[in-house]
Short mmCIF file of C-alpha atoms and ligand atoms in Angstrom, two decimals:
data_model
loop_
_atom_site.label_atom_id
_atom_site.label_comp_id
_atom_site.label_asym_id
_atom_site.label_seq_id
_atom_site.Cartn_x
_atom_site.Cartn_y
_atom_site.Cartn_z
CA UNK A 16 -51.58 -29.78 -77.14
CA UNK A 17 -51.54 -26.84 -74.86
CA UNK A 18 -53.75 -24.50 -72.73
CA UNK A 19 -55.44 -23.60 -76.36
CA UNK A 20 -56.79 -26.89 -78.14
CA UNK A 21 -54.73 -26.52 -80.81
CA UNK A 22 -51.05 -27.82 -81.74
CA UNK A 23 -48.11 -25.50 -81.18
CA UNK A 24 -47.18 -25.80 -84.90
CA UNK A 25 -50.48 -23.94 -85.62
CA UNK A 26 -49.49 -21.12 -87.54
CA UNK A 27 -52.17 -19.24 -86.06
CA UNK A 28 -50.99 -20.57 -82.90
CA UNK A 29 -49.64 -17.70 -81.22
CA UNK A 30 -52.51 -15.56 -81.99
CA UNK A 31 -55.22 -18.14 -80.84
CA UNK A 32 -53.27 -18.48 -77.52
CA UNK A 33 -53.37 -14.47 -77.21
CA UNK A 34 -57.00 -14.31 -77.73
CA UNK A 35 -57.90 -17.44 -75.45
CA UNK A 36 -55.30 -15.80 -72.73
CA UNK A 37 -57.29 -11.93 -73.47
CA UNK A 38 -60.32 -13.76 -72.69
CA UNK A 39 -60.13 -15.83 -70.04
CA UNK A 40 -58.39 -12.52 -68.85
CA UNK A 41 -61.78 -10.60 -68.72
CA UNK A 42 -63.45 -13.87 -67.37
CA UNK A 43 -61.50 -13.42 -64.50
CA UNK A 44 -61.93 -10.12 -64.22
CA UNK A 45 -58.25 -9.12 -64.30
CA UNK A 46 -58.63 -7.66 -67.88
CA UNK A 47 -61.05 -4.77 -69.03
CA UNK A 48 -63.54 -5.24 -72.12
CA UNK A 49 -61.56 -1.90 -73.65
CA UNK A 50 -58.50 -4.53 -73.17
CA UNK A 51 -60.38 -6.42 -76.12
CA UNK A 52 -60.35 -3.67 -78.38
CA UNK A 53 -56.59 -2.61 -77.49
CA UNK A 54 -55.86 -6.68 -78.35
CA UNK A 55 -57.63 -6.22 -82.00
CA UNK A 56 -55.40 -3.22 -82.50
CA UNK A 57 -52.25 -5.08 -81.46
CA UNK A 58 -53.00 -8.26 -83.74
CA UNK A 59 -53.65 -6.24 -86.87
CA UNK A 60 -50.06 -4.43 -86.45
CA UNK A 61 -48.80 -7.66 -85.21
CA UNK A 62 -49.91 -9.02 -88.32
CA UNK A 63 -48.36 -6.50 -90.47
CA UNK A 64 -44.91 -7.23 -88.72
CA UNK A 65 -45.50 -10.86 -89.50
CA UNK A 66 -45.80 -11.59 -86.12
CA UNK A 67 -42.11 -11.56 -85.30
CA UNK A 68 -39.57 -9.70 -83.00
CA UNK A 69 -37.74 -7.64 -86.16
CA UNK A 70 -34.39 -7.15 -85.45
CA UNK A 71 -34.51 -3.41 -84.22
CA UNK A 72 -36.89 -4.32 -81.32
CA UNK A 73 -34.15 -7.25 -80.14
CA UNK A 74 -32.03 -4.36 -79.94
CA UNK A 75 -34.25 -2.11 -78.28
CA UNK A 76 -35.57 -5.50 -75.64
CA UNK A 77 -31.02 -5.48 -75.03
CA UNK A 78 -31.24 -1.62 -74.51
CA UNK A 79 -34.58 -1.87 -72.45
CA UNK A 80 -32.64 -5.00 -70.68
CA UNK A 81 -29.45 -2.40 -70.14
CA UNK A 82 -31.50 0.16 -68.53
CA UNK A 83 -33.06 -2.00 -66.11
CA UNK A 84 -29.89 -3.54 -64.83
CA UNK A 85 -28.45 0.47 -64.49
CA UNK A 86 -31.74 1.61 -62.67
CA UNK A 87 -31.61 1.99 -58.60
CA UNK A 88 -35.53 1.83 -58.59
CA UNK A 89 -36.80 -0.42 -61.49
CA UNK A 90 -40.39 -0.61 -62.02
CA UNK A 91 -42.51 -2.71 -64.52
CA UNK A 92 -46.51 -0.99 -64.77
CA UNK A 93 -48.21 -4.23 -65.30
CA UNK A 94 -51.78 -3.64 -66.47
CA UNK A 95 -54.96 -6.09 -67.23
CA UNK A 96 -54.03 -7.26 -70.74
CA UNK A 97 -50.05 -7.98 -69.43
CA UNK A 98 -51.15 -9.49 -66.29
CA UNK A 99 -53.63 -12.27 -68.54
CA UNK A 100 -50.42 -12.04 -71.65
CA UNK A 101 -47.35 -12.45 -69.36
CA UNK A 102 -47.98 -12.80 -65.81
CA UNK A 103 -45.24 -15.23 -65.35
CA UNK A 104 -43.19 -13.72 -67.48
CA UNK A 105 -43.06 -9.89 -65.94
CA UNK A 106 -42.45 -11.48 -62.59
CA UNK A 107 -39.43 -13.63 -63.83
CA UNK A 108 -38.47 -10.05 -65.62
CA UNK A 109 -38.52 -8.32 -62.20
CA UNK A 110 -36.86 -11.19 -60.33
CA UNK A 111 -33.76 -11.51 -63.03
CA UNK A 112 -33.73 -7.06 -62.93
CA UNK A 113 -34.43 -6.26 -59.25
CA UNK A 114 -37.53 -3.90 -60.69
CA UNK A 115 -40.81 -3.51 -58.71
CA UNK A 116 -43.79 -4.85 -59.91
CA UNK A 117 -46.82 -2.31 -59.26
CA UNK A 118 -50.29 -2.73 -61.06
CA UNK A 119 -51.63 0.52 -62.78
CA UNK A 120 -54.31 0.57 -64.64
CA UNK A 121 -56.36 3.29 -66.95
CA UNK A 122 -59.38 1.78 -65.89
CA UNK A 123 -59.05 1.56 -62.06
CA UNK A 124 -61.05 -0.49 -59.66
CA UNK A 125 -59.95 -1.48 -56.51
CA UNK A 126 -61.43 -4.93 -57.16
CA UNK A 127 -59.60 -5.62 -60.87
CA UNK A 128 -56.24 -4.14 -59.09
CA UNK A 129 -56.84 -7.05 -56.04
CA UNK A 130 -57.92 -9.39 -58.97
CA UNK A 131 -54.30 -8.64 -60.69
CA UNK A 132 -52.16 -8.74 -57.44
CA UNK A 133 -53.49 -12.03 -56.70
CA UNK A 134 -52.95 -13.39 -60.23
CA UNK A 135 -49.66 -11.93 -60.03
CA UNK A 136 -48.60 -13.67 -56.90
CA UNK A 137 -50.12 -17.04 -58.07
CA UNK A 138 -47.08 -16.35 -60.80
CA UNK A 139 -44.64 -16.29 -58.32
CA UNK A 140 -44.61 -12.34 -57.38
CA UNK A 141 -43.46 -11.72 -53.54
CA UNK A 142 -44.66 -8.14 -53.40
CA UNK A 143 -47.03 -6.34 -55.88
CA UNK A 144 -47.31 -2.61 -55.86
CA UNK A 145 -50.27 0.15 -56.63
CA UNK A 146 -52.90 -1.01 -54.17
CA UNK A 147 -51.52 1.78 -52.02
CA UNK A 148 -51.64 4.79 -54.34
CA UNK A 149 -50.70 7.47 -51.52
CA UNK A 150 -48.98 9.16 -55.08
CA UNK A 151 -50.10 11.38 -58.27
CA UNK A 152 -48.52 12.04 -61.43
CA UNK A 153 -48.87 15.60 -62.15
CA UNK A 154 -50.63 16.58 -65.10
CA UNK A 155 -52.88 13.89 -65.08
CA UNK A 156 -57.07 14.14 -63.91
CA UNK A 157 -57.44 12.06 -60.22
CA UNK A 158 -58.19 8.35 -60.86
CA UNK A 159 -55.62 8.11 -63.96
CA UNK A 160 -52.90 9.83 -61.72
CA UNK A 161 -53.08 7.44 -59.02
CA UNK A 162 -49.47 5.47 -58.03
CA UNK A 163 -47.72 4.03 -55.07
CA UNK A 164 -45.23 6.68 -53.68
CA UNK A 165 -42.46 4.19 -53.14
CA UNK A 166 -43.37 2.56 -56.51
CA UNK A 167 -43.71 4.31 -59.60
CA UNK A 168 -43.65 7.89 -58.29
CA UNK A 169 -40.22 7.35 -57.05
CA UNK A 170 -38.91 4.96 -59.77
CA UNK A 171 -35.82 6.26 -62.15
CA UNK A 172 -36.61 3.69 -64.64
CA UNK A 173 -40.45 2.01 -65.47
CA UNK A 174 -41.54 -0.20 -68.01
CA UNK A 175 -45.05 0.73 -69.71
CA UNK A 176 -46.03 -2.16 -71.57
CA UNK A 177 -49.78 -0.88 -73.73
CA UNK A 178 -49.73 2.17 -71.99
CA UNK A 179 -51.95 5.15 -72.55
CA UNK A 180 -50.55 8.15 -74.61
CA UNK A 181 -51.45 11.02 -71.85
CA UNK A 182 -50.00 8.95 -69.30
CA UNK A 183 -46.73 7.96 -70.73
CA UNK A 184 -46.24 11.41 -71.86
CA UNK A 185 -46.73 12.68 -68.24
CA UNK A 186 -44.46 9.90 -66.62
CA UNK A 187 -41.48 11.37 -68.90
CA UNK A 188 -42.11 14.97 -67.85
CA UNK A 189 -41.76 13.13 -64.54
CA UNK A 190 -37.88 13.15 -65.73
CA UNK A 191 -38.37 8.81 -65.68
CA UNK A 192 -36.68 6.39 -67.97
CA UNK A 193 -39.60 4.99 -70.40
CA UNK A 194 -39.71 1.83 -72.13
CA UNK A 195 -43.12 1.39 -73.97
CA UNK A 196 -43.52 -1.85 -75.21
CA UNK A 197 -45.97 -1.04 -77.92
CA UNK A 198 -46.98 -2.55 -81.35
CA UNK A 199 -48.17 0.65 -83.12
CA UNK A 200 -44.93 2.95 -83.74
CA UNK A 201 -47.07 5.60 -84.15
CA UNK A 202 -48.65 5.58 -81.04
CA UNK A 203 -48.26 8.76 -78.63
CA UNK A 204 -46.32 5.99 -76.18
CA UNK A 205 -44.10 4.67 -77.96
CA UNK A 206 -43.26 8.15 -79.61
CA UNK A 207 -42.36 9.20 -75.73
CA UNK A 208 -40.34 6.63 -74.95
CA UNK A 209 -37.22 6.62 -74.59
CA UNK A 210 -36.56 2.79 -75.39
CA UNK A 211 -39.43 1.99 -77.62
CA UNK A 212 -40.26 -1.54 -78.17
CA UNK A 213 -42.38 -2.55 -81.23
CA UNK A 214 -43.15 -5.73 -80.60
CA UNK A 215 -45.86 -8.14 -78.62
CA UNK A 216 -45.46 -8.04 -75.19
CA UNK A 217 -45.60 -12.06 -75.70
CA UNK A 218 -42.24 -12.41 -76.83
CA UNK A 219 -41.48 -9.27 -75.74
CA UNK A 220 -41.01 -9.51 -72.36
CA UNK A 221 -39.22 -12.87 -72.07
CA UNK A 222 -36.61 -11.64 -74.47
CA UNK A 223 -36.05 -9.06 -72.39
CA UNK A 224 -35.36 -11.61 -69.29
CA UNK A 225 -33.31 -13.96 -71.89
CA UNK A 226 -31.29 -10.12 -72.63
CA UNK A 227 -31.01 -9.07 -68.94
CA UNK A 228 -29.27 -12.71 -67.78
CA UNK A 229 -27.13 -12.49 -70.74
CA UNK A 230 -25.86 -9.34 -69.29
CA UNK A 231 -25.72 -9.65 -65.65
CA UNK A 232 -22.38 -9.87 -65.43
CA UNK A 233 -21.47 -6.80 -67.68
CA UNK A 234 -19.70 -3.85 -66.06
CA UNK A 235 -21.98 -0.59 -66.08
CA UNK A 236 -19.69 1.52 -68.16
CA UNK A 237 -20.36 -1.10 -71.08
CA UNK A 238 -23.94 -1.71 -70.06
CA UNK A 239 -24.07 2.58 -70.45
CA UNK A 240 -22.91 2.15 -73.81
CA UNK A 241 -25.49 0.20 -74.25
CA UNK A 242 -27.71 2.71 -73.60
CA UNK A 243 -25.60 5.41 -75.07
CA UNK A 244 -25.61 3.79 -78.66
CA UNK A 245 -29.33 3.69 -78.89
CA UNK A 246 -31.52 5.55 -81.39
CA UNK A 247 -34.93 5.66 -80.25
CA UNK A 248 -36.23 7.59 -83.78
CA UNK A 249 -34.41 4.87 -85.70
CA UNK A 250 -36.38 2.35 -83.78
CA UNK A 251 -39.68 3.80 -84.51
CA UNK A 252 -38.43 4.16 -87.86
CA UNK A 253 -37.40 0.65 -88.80
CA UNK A 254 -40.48 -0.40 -87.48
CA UNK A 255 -42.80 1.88 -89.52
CA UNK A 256 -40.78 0.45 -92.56
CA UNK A 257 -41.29 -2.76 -91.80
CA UNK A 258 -44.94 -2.47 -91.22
CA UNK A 259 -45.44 -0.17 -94.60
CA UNK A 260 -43.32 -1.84 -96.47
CA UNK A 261 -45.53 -5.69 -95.65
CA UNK A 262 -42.23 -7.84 -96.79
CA UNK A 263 -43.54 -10.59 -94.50
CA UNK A 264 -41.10 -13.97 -94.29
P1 ATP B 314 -51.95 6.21 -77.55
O1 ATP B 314 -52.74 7.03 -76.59
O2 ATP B 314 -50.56 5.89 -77.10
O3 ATP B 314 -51.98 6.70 -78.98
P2 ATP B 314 -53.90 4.20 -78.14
O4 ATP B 314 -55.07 5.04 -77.85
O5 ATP B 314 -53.58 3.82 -79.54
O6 ATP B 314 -52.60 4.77 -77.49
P3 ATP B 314 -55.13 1.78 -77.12
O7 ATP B 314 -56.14 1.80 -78.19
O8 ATP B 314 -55.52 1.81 -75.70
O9 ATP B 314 -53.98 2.89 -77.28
O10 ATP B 314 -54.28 0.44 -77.43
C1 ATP B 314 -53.23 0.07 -76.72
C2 ATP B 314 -51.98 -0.07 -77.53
O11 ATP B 314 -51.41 -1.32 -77.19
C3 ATP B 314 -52.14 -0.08 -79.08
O12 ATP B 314 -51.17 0.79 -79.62
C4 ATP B 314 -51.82 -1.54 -79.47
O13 ATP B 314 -51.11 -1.60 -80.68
C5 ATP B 314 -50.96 -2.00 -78.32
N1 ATP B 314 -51.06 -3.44 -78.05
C6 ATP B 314 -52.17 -4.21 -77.92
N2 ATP B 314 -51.87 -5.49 -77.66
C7 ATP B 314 -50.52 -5.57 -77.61
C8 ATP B 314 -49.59 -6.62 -77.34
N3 ATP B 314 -50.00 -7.87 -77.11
N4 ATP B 314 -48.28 -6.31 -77.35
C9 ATP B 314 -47.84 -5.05 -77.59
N5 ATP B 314 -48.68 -4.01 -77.83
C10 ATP B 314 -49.99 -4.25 -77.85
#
């Protein structure tokens, strides 16, 4: 048994642990209630992928992986439904990469950002960005612009994990390296990005730690080919497919 009362064998396992995670997420007052609702629209295209990393988003986790190990300033936007999903898991991501972690959320309060930080360092995290927010994306209205100037303003490379449309869009106009982690291909994210992950940020994220160690070691003009040889339309595309086409295994 685990922290859900049922077996890992479960084959609604996964999906119980999510929504027992989501919830005690809100209990704690890390996660949002509009975090439910994004959840419900996750599972159902989860579902349709049959609830498994497809093959082109292990590609784009190695490209995502690539692109943090080539960054000079590496940040992962952790929000309330990552920080109760992966909080272990985005700080282990950051540790194996070098990245920032900085907290950024849509719907901001000081108190869920403090609420986060802490739950974040409980995980392990040394230093945990966005309390600061002496920064502003352009484009954006005031409260959804808000970022740490030596954090995401300044970062060459961030990871948006369930990110709004409006922002992700203005973060790229920013001239920044995106990679949306994202279950709906269609979504105005992951259409921005330019490493778009279609997958749950569950096995997401620790695939990208598992891809990032595995290529430590690899000089940058391979792990630029990396990068290079990447279609982010073909991405989005193989997912859609997947998803229309319903062959589940
Ligand atoms: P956009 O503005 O980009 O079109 P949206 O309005 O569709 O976004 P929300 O309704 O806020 O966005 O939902 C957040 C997004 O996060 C959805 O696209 C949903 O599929 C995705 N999502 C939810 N849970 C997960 C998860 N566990 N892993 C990956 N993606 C998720």
């Amino acid at each position: 048994m685990s922290e859900v009362d049922v077996p890992e064998s479960h084959p609604r396992y996964e999906s119980l642990l999510t929504r027992h995670r989501i919830e005690t997420g809100v209990e704690k007052g890390i996660t949002s209630q509009q975090g439910l609702i994004a959840q419900g629209r996750g599972e159902a295209f989860d579902y349709l992928l049959g609830e498994r990393t497809i093959e082109s988003a292990d590609r784009a986790e190695r490209v995502g992986a690539a692109h943090l190990l080539l960054a000079d300033h590496p940040v992962l936007s952790v929000n309330g439904n990552v920080a109760a999903l992966v909080p272990g898991e985005v700080v282990e991501l950051a540790a194996v990469t070098g990245a920032d972690l900085e907290v950024n959320l849509f719907n901001r309060t000081e108190q869920r950002i403090e609420a986060i930080a802490d739950h974040l360092r409980e995980h392990g995290a040394n230093e945990v960005k966005g309390l600061t927010a002496d920064a502003r994306i352009p484009g954006l209205d005031h409260e959804r612009a808000k970022v740490d100037a030596d954090g995401i303003y300044n970062a060459d490379t961030v990871v948006v994990p369930l990110e709004d449309g409006d922002r992700a869009e203005a973060l790229g106009e920013m001239g920044k390296t995106e990679i949306v982690i994202d279950l709906n291909p269609l979504s105005r994210s992951a259409q921005v990005a330019a490493v778009p992950i279609i997958d749950n940020v569950l096995r997401a994220v620790p695939n990208m730690t598992a891809h990032a160690r595995s290529l430590q070691d690899t000089p940058a003009d391979a792990l630029q080919q990396i990068v290079d040889d990447f279609d982010p339309a073909q991405a989005l595309g193989a997912a859609e497919e997947a998803i229309r086409s319903g062959e589940l295994e």
